[in-house]
Short mmCIF file of C-alpha atoms and ligand atoms in Angstrom, two decimals:
data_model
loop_
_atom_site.label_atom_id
_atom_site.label_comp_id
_atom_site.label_asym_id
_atom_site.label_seq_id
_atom_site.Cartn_x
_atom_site.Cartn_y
_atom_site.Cartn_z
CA UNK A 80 6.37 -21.59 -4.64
CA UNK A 81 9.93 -21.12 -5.10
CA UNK A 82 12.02 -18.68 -3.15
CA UNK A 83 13.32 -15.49 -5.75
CA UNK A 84 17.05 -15.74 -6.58
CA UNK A 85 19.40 -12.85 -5.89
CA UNK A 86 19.59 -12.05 -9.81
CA UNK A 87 15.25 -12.05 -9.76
CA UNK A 88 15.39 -9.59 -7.03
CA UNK A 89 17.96 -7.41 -8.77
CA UNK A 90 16.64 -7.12 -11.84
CA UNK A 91 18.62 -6.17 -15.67
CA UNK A 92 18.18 -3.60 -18.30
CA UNK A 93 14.55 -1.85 -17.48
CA UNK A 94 14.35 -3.64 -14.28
CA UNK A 95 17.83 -3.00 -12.65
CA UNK A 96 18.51 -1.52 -9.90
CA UNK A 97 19.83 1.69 -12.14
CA UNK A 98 16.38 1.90 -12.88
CA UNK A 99 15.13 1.99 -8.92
CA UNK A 100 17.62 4.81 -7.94
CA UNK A 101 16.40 6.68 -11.18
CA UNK A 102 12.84 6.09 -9.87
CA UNK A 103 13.75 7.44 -6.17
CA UNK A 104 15.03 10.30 -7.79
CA UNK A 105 12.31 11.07 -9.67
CA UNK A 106 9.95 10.91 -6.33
CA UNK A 107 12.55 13.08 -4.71
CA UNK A 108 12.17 15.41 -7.12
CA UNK A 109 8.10 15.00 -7.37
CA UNK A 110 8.27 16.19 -3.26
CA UNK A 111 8.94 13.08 -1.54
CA UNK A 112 11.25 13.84 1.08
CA UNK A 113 11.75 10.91 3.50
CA UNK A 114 14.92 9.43 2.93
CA UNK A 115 13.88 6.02 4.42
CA UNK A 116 11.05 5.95 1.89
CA UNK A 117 13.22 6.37 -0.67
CA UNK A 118 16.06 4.26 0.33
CA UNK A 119 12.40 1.53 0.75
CA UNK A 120 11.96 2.41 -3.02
CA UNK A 121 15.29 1.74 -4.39
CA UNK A 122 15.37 -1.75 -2.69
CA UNK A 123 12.00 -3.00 -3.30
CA UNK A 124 11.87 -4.69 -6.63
CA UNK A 125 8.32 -3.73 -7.86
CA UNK A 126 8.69 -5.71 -11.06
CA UNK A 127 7.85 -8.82 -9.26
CA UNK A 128 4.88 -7.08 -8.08
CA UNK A 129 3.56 -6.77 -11.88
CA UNK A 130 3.07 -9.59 -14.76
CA UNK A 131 6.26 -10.03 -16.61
CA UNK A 132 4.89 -8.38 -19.85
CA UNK A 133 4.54 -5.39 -18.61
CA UNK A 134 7.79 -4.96 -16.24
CA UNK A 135 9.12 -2.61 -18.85
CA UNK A 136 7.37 -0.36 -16.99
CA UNK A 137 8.00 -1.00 -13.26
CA UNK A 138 10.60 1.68 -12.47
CA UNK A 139 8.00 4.74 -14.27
CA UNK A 140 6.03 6.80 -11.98
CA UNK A 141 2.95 5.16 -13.51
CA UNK A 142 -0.29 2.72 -11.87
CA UNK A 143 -0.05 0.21 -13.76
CA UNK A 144 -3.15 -3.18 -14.64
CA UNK A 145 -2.45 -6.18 -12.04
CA UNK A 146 -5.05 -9.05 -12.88
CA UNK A 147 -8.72 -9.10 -11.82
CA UNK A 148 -9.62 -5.52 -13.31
CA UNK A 149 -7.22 -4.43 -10.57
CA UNK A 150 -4.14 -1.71 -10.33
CA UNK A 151 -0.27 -1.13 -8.63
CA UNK A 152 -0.74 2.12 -7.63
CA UNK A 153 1.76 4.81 -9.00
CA UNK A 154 5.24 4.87 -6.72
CA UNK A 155 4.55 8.49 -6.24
CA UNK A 156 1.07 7.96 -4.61
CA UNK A 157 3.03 4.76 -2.73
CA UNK A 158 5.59 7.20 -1.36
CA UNK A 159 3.09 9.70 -0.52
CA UNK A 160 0.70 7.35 1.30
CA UNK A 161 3.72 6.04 3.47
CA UNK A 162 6.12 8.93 4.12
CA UNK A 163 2.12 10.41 5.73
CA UNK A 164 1.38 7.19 7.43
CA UNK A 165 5.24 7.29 9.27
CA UNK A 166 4.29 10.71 10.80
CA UNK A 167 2.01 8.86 13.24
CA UNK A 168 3.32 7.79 17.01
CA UNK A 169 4.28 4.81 18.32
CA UNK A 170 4.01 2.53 15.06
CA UNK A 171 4.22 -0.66 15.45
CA UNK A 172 1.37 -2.06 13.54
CA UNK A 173 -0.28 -1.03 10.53
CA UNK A 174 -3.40 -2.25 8.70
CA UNK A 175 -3.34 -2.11 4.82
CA UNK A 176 -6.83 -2.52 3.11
CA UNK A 177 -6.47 -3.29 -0.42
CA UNK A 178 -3.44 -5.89 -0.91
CA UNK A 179 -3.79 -5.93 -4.65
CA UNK A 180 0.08 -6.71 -5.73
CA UNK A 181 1.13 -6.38 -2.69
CA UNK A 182 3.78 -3.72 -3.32
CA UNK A 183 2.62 -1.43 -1.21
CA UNK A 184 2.28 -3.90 1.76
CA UNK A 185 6.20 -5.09 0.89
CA UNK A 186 7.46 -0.87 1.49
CA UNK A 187 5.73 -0.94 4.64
CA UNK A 188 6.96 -4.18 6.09
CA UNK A 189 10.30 -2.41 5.66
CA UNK A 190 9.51 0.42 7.89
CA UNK A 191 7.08 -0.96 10.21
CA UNK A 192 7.20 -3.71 12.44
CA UNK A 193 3.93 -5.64 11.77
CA UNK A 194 1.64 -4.93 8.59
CA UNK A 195 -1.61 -6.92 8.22
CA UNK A 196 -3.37 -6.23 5.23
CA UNK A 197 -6.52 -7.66 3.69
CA UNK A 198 -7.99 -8.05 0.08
CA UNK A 199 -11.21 -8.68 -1.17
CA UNK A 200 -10.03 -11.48 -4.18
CA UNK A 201 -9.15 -14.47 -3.81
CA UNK A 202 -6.77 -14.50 -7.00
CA UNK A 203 -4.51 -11.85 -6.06
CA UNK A 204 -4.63 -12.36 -2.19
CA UNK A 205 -2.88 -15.42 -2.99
CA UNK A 206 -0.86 -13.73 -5.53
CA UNK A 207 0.68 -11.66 -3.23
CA UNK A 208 0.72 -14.72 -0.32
CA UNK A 209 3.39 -16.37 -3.32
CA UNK A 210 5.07 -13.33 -3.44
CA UNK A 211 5.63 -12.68 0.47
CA UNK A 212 6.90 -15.98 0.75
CA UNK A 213 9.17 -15.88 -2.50
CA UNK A 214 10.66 -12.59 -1.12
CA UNK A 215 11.33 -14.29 2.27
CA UNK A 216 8.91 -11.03 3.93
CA UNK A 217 7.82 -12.36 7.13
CA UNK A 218 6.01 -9.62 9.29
CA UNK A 219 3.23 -9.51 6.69
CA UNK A 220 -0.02 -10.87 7.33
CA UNK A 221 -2.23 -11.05 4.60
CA UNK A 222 -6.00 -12.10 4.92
CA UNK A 223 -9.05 -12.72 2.77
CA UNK A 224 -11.17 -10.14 4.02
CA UNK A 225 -13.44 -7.13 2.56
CA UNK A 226 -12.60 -5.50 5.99
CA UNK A 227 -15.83 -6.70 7.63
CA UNK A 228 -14.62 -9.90 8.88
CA UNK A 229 -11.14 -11.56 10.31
CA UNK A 230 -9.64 -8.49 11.20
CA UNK A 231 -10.69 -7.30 14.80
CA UNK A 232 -8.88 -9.75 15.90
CA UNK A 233 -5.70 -8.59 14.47
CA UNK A 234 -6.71 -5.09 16.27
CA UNK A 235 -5.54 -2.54 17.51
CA UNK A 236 -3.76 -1.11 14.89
CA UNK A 237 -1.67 2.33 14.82
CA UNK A 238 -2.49 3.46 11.46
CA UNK A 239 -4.80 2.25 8.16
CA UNK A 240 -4.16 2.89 5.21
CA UNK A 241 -7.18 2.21 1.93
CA UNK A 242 -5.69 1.89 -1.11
CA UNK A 243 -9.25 1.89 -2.55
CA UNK A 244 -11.84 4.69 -2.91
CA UNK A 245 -14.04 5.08 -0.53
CA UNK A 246 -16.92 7.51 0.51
CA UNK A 247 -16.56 7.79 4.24
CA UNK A 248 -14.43 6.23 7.14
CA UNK A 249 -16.91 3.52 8.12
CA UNK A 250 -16.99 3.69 12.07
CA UNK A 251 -15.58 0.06 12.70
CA UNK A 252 -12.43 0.96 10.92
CA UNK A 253 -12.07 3.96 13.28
CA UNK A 254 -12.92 2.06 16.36
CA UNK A 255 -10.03 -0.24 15.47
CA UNK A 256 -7.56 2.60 16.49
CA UNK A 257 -6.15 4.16 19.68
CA UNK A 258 -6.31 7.45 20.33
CA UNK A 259 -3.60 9.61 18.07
CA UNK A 260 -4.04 6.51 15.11
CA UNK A 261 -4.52 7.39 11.97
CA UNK A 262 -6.06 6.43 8.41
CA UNK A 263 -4.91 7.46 5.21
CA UNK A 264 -7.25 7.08 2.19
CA UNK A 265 -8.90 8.42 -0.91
CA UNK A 266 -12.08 10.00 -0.17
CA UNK A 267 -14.76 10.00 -2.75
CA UNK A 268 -17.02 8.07 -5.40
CA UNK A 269 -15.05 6.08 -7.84
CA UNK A 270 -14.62 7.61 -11.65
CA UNK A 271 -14.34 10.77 -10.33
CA UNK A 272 -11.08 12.67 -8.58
CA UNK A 273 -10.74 11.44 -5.30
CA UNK A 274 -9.10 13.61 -1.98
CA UNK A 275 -6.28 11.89 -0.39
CA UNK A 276 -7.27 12.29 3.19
CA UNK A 277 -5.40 12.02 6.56
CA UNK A 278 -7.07 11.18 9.59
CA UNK A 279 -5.96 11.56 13.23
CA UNK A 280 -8.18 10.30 15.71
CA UNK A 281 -8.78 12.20 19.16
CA UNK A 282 -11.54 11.15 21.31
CA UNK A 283 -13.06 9.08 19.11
CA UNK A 284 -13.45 11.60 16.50
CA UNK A 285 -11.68 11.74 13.54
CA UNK A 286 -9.80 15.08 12.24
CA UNK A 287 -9.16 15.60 8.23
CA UNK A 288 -6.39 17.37 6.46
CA UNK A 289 -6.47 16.76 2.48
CA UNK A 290 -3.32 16.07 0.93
CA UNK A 291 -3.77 16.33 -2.77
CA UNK A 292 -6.36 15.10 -5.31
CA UNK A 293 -5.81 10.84 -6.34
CA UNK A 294 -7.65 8.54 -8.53
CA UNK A 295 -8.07 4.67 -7.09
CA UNK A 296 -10.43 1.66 -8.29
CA UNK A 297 -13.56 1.92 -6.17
CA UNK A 298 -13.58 0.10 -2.35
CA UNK A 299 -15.99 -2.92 -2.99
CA UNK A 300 -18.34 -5.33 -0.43
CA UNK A 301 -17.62 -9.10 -0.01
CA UNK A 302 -15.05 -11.46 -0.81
CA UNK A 303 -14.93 -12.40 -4.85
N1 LIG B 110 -2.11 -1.51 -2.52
C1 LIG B 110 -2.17 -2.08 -3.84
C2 LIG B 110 -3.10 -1.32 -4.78
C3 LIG B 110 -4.34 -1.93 -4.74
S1 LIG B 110 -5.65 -1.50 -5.80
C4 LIG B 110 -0.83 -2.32 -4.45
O1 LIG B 110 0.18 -1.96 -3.85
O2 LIG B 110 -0.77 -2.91 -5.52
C5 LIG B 110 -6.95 -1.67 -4.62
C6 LIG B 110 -7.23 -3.05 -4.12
O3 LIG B 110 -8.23 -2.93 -3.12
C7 LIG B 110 -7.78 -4.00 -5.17
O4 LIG B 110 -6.99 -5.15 -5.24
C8 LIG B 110 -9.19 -4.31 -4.67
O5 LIG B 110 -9.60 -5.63 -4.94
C9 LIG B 110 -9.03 -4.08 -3.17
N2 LIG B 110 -10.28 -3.82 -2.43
C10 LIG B 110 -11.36 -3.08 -2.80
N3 LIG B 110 -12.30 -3.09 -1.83
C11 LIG B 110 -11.79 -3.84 -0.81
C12 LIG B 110 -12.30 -4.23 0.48
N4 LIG B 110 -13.51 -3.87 0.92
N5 LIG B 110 -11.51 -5.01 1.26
C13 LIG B 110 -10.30 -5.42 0.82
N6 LIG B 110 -9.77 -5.10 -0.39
C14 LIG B 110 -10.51 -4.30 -1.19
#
């Protein structure tokens, strides 16, 4: 795997950085208000994230098909997810379940010390591995994991964030924090509108406040 040049990184036409400023703009004006998640936005060139035939469409405020059945979640939900996430204390280390691309992983390396985050296939966790590496990203750790394996050890983590749908918190993901972590994730059964959620947990419970309503591909078991 080759290293990205400068001009790969920068993008022309559709996937210049024009485009990325017009895209942070757009998030400003959606609500984001976070200035180093937008500033994250404008550098991060999300059209290496997404198959070359379709990079026409990087810089809209769309999810968009990776391979395997699979999506890039929309910037706006991106944004949203992280500008939440940087409201917790002290964080130094975050756990991302769901690599898919890998996009989301690469704006939260840029604003967090140490991200670890896990996927379920094969085919894009080494997608993204390529893409780290090509992008020269080093406090990423990316494992092969549905999230029941390989990752205490990685623990304890400040914040989570699922960027799949999922029912309920399972309890190991929770025990995995300290006291004042917290998860982010869409809550609720897949093909139907899911809650984004925050979670803050005190005393080894977990307190909710829903954010807005979110539609992700469903949270799966075992590695494929
Ligand atoms: N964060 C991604 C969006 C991912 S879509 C991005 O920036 O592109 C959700 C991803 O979660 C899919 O790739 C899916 O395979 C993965 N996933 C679903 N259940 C999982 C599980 N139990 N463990 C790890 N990954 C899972």
């Amino acid at each position: 795997m080759n290293i990205y040049t400068q001009s790969e990184i920068d993008g022309i036409g559709f996937t210049s950085q024009r485009s990325r400023n017009r895209l942070a703009d757009n998030l400003a004006d959606k609500g984001i208000f976070n200035q180093k998640v937008l500033d994250v936005i404008k550098k991060t060139p999300r059209h290496l994230f997404m198959n070359s035939g379709l990079s026409q469409q990087a810089y809209e405020d769309l999810a968009v098909p990776i391979s395997c059945g699979q999506t890039i979640s929309q910037p706006f939900i991106v944004a949203k997810m992280t500008e939440q996430l940087l409201h917790t204390k002290n964080l130094n280390k975050v756990l991302e379940i769901g690599t898919g691309s890998g996009y989301q992983a690469a704006i939260l390396s840029a604003l967090i010390p140490e991200v670890i985050t896990i996927e379920r296939i094969k085919t894009l966790h080494q997608k993204a591995v390529d893409n780290f590496y090509a992008l020269q990203i080093k406090n990423i750790t990316a494992i092969l994991s549905d999230g029941d394996e390989n990752i205490e050890k990685h623990a304890p983590f400040d914040g989570i964030m699922i960027t799949a749908a999922i029912n309920k918190i399972p309890q190991h993901f929770t025990d995995l924090l300290p006291d004042g972590g917290t998860i982010i994730a869409p809550i609720g059964e897949t093909n139907k509108p899911q809650h984004l959620t925050l979670f803050t947990k005190y005393n080894d419970t977990l307190s909710e406040q829903i954010l807005l309503r979110v539609q992700f591909v469903p949270f799966l078991q075992g590695i494929a």
